[in-house]
Coordinates of N, CA, C and O in Angstrom, one line a residue:
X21 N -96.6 102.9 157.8 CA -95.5 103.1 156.8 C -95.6 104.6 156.3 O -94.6 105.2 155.9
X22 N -96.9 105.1 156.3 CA -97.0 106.3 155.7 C -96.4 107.3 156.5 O -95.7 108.2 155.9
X23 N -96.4 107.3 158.0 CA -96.0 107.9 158.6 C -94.5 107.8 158.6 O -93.9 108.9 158.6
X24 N -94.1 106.9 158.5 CA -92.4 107.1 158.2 C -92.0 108.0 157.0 O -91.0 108.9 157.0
X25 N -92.8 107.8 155.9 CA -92.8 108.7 154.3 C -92.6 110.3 155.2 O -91.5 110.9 155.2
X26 N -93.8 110.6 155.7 CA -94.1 112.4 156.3 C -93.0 112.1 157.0 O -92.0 112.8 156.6
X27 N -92.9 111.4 157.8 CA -91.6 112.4 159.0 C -90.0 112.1 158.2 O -89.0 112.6 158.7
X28 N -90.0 111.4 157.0 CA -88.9 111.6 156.2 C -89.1 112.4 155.4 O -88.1 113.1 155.0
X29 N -90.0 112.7 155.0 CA -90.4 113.7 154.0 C -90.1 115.4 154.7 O -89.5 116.4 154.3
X30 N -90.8 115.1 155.9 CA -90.4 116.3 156.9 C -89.4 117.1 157.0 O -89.2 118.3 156.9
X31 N -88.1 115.4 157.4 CA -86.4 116.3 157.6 C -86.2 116.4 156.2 O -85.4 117.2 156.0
X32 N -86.5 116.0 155.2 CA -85.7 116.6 154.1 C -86.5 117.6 153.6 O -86.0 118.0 152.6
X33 N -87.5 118.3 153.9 CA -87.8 120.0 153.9 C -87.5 120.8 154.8 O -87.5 122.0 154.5
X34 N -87.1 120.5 156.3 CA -86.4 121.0 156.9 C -85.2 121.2 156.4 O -84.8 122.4 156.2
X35 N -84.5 120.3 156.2 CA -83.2 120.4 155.4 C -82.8 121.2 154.3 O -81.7 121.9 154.4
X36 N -83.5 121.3 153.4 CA -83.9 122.2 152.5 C -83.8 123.7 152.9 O -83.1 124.6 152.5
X37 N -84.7 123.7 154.0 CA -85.5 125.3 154.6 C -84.2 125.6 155.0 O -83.9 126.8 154.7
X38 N -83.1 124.8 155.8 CA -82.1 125.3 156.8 C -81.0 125.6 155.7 O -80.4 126.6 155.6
X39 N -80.8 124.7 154.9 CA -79.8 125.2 153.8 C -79.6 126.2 152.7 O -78.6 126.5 152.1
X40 N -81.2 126.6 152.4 CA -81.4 127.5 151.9 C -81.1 129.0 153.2 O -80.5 130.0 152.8
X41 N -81.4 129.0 154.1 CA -81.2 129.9 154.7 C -79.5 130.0 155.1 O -78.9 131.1 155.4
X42 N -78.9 128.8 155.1 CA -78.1 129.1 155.0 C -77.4 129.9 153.9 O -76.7 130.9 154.2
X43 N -77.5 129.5 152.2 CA -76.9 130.0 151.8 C -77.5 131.6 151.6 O -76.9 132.3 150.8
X44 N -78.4 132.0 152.1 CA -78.9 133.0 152.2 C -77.7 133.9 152.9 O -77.1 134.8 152.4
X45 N -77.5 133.3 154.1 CA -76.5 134.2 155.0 C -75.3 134.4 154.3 O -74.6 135.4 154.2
X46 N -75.0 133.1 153.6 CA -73.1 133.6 152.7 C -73.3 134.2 151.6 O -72.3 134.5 151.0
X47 N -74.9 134.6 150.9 CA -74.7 135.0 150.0 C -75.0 136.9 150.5 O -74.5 137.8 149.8
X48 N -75.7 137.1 151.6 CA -75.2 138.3 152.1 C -73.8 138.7 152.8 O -73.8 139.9 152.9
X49 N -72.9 138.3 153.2 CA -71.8 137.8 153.3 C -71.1 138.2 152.6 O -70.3 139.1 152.9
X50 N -71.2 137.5 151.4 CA -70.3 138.2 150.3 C -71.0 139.4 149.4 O -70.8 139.7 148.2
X51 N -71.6 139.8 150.0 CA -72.0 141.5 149.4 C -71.3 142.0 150.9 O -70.2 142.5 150.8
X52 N -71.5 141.9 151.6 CA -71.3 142.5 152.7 C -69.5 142.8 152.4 O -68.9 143.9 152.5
X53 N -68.7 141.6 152.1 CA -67.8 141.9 151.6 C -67.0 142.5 150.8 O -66.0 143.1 150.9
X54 N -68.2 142.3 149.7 CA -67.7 143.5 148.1 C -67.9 144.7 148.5 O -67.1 145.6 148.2
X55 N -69.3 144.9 149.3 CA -69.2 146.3 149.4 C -68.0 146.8 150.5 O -67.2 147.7 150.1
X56 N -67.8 146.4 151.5 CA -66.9 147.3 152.0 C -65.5 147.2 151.4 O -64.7 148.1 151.7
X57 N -65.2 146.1 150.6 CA -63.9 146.3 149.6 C -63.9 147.1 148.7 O -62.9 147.5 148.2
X58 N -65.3 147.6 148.2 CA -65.3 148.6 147.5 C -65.3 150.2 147.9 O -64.8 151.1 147.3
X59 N -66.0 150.2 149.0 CA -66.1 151.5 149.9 C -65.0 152.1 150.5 O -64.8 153.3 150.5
X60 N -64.2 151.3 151.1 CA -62.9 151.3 152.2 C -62.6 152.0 152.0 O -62.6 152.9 152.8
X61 N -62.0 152.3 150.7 CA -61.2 153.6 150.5 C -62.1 155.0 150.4 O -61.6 155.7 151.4
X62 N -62.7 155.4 150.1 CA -64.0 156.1 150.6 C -64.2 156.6 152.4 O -64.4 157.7 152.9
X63 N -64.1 155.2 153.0 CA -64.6 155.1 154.3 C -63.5 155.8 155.3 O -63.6 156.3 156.4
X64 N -62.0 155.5 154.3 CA -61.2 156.4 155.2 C -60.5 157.6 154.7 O -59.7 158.3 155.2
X65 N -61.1 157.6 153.6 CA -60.8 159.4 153.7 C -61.9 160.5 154.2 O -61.7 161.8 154.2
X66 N -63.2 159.8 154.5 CA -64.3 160.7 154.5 C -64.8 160.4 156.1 O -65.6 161.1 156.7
X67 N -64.1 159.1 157.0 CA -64.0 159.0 158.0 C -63.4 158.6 158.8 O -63.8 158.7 159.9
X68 N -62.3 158.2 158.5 CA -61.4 157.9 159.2 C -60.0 159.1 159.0 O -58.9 158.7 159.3
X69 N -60.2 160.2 158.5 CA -58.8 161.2 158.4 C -59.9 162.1 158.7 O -59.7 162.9 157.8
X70 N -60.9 162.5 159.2 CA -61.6 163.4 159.8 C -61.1 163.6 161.5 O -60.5 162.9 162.3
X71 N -61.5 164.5 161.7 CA -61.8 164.7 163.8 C -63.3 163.9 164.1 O -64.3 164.5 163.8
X72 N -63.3 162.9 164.7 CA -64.0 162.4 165.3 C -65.5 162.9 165.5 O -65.7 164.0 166.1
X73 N -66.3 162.2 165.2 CA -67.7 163.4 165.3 C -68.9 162.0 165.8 O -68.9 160.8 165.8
X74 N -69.7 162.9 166.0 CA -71.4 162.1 166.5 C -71.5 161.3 165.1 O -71.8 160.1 165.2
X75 N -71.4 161.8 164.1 CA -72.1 161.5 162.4 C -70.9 160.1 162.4 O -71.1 158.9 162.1
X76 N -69.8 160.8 162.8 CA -68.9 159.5 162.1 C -68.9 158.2 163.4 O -69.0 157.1 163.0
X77 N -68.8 158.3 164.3 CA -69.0 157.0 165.4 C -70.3 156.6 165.2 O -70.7 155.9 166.1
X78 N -71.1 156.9 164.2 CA -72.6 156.3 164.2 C -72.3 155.3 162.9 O -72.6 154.1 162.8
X79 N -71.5 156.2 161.9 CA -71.7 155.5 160.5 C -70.8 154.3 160.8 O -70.9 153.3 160.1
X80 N -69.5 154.5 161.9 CA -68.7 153.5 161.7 C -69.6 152.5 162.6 O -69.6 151.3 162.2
X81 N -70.4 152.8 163.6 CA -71.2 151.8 164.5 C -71.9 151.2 163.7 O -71.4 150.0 163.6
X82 N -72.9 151.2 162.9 CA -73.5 150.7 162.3 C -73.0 150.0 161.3 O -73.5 148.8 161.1
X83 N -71.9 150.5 160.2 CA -71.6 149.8 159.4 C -70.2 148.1 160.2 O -69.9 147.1 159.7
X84 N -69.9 148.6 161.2 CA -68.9 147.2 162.0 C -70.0 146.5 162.7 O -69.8 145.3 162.5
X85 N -71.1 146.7 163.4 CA -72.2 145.7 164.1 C -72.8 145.1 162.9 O -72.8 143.9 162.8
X86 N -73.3 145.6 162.2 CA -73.6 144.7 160.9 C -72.7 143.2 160.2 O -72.8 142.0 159.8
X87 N -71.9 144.2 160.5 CA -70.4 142.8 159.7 C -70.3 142.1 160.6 O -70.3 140.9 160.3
X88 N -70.2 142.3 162.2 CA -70.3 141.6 163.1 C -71.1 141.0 163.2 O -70.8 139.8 163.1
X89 N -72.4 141.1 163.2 CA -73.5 140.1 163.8 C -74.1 139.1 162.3 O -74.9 138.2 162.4
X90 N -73.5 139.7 161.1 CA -73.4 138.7 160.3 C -72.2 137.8 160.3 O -72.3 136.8 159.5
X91 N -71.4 137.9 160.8 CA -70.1 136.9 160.5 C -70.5 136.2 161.7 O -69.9 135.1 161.8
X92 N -71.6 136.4 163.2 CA -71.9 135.6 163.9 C -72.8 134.7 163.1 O -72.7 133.4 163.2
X93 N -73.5 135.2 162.5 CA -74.7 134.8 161.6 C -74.6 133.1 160.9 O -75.2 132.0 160.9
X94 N -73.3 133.8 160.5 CA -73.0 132.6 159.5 C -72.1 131.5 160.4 O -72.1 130.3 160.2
X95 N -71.0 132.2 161.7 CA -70.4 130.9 162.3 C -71.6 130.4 163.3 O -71.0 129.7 164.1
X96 N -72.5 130.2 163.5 CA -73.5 129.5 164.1 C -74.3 128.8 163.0 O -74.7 127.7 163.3
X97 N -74.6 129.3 161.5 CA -74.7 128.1 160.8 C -73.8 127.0 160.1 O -74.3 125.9 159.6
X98 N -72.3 127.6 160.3 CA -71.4 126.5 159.9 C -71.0 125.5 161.2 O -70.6 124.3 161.0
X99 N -71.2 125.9 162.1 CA -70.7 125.5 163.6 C -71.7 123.8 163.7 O -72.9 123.7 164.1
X100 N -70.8 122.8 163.3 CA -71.5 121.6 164.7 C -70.5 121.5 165.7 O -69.3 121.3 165.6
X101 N -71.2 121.9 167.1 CA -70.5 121.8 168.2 C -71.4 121.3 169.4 O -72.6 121.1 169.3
X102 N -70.8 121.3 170.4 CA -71.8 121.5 171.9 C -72.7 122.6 171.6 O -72.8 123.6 170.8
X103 N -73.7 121.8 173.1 CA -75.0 122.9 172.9 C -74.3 124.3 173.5 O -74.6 125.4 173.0
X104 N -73.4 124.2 174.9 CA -73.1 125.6 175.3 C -71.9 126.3 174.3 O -71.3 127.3 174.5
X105 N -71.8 125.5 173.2 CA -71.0 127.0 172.3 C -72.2 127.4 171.5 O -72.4 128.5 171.2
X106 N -73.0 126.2 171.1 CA -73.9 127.5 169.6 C -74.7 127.9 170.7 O -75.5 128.8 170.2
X107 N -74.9 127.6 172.1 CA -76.3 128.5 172.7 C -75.4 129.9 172.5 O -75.9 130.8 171.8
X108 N -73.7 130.2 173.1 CA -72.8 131.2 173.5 C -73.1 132.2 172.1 O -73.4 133.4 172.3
X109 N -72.8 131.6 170.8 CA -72.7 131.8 169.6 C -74.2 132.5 168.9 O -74.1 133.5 168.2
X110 N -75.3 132.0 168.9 CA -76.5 132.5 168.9 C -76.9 133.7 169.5 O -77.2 134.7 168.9
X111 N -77.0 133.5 171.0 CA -77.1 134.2 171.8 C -76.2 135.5 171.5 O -76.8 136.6 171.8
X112 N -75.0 135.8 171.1 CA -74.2 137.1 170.9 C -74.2 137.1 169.6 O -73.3 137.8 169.1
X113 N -75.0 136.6 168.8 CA -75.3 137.0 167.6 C -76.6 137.6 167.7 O -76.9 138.3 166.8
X114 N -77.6 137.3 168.5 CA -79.1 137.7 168.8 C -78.4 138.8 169.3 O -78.5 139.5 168.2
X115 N -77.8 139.5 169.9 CA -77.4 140.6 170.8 C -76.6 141.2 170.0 O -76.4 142.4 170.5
X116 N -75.7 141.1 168.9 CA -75.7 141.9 167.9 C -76.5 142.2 166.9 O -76.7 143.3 166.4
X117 N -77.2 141.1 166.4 CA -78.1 141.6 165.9 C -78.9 142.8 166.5 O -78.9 143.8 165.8
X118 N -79.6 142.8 167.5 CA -80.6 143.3 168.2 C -79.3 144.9 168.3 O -79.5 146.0 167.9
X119 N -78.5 144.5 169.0 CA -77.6 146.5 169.3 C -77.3 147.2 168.1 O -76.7 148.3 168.0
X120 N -77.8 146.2 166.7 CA -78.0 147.5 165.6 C -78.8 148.4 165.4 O -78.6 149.3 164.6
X121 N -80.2 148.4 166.2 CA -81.0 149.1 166.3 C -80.8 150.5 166.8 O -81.4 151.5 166.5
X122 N -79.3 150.4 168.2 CA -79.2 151.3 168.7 C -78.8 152.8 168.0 O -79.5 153.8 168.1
X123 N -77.7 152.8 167.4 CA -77.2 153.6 166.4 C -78.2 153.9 164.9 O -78.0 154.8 164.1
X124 N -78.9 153.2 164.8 CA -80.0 153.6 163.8 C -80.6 154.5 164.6 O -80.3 155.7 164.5
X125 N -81.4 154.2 165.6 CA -82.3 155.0 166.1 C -81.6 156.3 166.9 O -82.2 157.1 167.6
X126 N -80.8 156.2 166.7 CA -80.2 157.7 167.2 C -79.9 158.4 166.1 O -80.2 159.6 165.9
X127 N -79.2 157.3 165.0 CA -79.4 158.8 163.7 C -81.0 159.3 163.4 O -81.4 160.4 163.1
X128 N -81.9 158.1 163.6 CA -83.2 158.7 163.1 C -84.1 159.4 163.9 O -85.3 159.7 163.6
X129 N -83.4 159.8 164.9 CA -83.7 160.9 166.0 C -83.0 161.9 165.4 O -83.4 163.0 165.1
X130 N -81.7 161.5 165.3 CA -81.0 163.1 165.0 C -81.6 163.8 163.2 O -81.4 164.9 162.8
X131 N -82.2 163.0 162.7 CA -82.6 163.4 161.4 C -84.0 164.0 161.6 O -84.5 165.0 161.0
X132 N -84.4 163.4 162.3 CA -86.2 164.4 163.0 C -85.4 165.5 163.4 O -85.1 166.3 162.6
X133 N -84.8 165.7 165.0 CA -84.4 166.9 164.7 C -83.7 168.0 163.9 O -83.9 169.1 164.1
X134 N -82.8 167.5 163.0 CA -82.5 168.3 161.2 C -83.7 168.9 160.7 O -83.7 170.0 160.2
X135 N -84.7 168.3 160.8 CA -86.2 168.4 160.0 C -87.1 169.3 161.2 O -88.2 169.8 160.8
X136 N -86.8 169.4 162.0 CA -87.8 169.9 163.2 C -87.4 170.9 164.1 O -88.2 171.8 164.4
X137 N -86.3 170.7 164.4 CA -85.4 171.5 165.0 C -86.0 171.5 166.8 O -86.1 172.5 167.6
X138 N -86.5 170.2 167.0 CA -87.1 170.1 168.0 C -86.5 169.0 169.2 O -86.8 167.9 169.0
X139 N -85.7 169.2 170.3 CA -85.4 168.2 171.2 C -86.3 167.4 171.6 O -86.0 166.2 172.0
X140 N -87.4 167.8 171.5 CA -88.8 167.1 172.0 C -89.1 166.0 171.0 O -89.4 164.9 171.4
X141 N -89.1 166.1 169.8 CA -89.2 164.9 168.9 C -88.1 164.6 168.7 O -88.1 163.5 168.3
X142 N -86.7 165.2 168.7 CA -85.6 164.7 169.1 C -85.6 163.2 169.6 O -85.2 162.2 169.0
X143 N -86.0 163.4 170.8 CA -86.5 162.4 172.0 C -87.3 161.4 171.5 O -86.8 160.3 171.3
X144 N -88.8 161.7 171.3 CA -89.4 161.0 170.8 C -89.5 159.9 170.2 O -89.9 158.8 170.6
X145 N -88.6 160.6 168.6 CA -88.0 159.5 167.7 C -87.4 158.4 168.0 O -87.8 157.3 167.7
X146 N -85.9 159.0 168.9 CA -85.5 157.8 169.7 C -85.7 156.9 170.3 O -85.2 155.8 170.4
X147 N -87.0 157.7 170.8 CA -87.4 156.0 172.2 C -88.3 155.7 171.6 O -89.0 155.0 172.3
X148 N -89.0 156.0 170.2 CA -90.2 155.1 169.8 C -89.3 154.0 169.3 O -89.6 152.8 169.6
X149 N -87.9 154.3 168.3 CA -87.2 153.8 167.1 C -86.3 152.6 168.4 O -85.5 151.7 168.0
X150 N -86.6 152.9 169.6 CA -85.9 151.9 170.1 C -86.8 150.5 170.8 O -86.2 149.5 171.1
X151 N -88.4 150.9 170.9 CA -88.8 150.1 171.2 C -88.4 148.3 170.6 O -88.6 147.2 171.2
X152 N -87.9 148.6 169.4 CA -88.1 147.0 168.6 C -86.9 146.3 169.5 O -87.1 145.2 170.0
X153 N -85.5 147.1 169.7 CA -84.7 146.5 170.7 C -85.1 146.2 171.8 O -84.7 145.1 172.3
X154 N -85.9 147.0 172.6 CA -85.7 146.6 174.1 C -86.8 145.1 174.1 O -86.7 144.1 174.8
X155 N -87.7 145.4 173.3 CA -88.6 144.2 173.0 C -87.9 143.1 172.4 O -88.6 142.1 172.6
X156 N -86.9 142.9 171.9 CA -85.8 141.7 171.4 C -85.0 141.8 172.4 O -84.2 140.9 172.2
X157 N -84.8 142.4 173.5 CA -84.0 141.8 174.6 C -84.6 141.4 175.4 O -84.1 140.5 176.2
X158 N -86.0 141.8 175.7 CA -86.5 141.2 177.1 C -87.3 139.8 176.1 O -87.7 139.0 176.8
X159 N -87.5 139.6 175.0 CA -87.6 138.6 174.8 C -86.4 137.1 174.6 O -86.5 135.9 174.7
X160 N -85.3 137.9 174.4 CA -84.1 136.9 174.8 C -83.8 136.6 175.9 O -83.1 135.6 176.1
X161 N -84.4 137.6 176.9 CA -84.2 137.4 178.1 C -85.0 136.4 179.1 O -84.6 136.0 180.2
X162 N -86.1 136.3 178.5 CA -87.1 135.7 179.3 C -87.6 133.9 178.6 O -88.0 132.9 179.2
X163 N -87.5 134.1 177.3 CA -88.0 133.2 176.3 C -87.3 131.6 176.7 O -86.1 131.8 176.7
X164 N -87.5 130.5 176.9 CA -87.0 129.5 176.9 C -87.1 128.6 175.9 O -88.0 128.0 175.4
X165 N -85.7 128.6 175.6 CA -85.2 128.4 174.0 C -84.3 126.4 174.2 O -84.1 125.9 175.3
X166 N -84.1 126.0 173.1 CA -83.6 124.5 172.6 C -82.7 124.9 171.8 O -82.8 125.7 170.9
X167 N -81.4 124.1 172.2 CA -80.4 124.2 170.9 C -80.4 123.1 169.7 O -80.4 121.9 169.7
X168 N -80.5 123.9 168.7 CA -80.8 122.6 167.6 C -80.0 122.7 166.6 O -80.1 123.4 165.6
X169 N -79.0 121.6 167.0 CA -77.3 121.6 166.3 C -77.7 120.2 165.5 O -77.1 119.2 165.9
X170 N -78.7 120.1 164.5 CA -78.6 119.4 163.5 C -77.8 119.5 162.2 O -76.8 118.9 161.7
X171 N -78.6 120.5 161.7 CA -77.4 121.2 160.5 C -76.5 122.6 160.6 O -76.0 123.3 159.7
X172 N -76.6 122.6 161.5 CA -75.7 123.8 162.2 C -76.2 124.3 163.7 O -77.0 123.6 164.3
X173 N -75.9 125.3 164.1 CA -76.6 125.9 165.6 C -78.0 126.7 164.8 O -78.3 127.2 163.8
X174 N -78.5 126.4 166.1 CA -79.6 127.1 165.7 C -80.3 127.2 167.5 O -79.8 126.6 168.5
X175 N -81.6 128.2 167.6 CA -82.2 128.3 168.8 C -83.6 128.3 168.3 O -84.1 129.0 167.4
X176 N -84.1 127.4 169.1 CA -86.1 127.6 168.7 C -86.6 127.8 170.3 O -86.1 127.8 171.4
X177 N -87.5 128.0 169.8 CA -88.4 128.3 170.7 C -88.8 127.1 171.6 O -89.1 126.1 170.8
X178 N -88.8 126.8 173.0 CA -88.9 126.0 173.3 C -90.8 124.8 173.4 O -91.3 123.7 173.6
X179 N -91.2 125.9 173.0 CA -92.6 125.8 172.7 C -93.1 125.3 171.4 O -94.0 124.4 171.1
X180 N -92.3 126.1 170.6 CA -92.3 126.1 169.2 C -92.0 124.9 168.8 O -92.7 124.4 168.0
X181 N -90.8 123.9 169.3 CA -90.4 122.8 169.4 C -91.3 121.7 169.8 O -91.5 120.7 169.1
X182 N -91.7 121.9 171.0 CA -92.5 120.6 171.5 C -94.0 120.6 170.6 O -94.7 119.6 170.6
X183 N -94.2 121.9 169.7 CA -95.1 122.0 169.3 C -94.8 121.2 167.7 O -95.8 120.7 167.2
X184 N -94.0 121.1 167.3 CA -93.1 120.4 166.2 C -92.8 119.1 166.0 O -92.6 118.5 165.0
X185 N -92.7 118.9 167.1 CA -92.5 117.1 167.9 C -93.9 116.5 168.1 O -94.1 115.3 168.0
X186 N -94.9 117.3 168.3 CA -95.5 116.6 168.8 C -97.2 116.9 167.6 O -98.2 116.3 167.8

C-alpha cells in the first residue's frame, strides 16, 4: 500500500515541478511582451529607419530568436498532441533555443575586438563563445530522447527515464 502512497505522491510532485515550470515560461512571456511593447518604438527609430548594419542585424537577431524560441517554449507546454508534433515542436524549440548563442557570440567577439583591436582574439572569442552551441547540437543530435506528453510536450532523456521508472 505504501508503495502506491510514493508513486502517487510521486505524480503529484511531478505535477507540481511541471506546472510550476510552466508558469515560469508565461510568466517570462509576459515580460518578454511588456518589454518589447515598451521598446518598439525605440527599436524602430534607432533600428529599423537606420541603413542596415552588422550592430543592427545582430540586435534584431537576438532580440526575434529569443521571442521565437520562447513562444516555442511555451506552445510545447500548452500542446497535448501526438508524439510526432511535440517531438517536431521541442525539437525547433531546442534549435532555437540553442541558435541564440550564435549572434551573442559574434557580438562578444566583436566587443573583444573594440577592446583589443585584435582579429586574433577577434576569432578567438567567437569560437570559444560558440562552443556551448555546437555542444547542444551534437547533443540533440545524437541523444536518444522519449516524448512525454503528460502535462504537456516535453523530451527526457531516454536514460534518464528508464532511470525514473525503474
Amino acid at each position: 500500500m505504501s508503495s502506491q502512497n510514493e508513486s502517487a505522491a510521486d505524480l503529484i510532485s511531478a505535477y507540481a515541478s511541471v506546472k510550476t515550470d510552466i508558469f515560469v515560461d508565461f510568466a517570462a512571456m509576459a515580460f518578454f511582451v511588456y518589454d518589447y511593447a515598451v521598446t518598439f518604438g525605440s527599436e524602430v527609430n534607432l533600428v529599423w529607419k537606420r541603413r542596415p548594419s552588422v550592430a543592427s542585424a545582430l540586435v534584431l537577431s537576438i532580440r526575434y530568436l529569443y521571442l521565437i524560441a520562447s513562444i516555442l517554449s511555451i506552445t510545447g507546454d500548452a500542446l497535448h498532441s501526438g508524439e510526432r508534433l511535440c517531438r517536431a515542436v521541442e525539437v525547433t524549440g531546442s534549435i532555437a533555443w540553442y541558435t541564440v548563442y550564435f549572434p551573442v557570440a559574434l557580438f562578444t567577439g566583436m566587443r573583444a575586438y573594440g577592446l583589443c583591436g585584435s582579429w586574433i582574439i577577434f576569432s578567438l572569442v567567437t569560437v570559444l563563445s560558440l562552443a556551448p552551441m555546437i555542444s547542444d547540437y551534437v547533443d540533440l543530435a545524437t541523444r536518444q530522447t522519449t516524448v512525454i506528453n503528460i502535462f504537456g510536450c516535453g523530451i527526457e532523456d531516454s536514460d534518464t527515464l528508464q532511470d525514473a521508472i525503474m
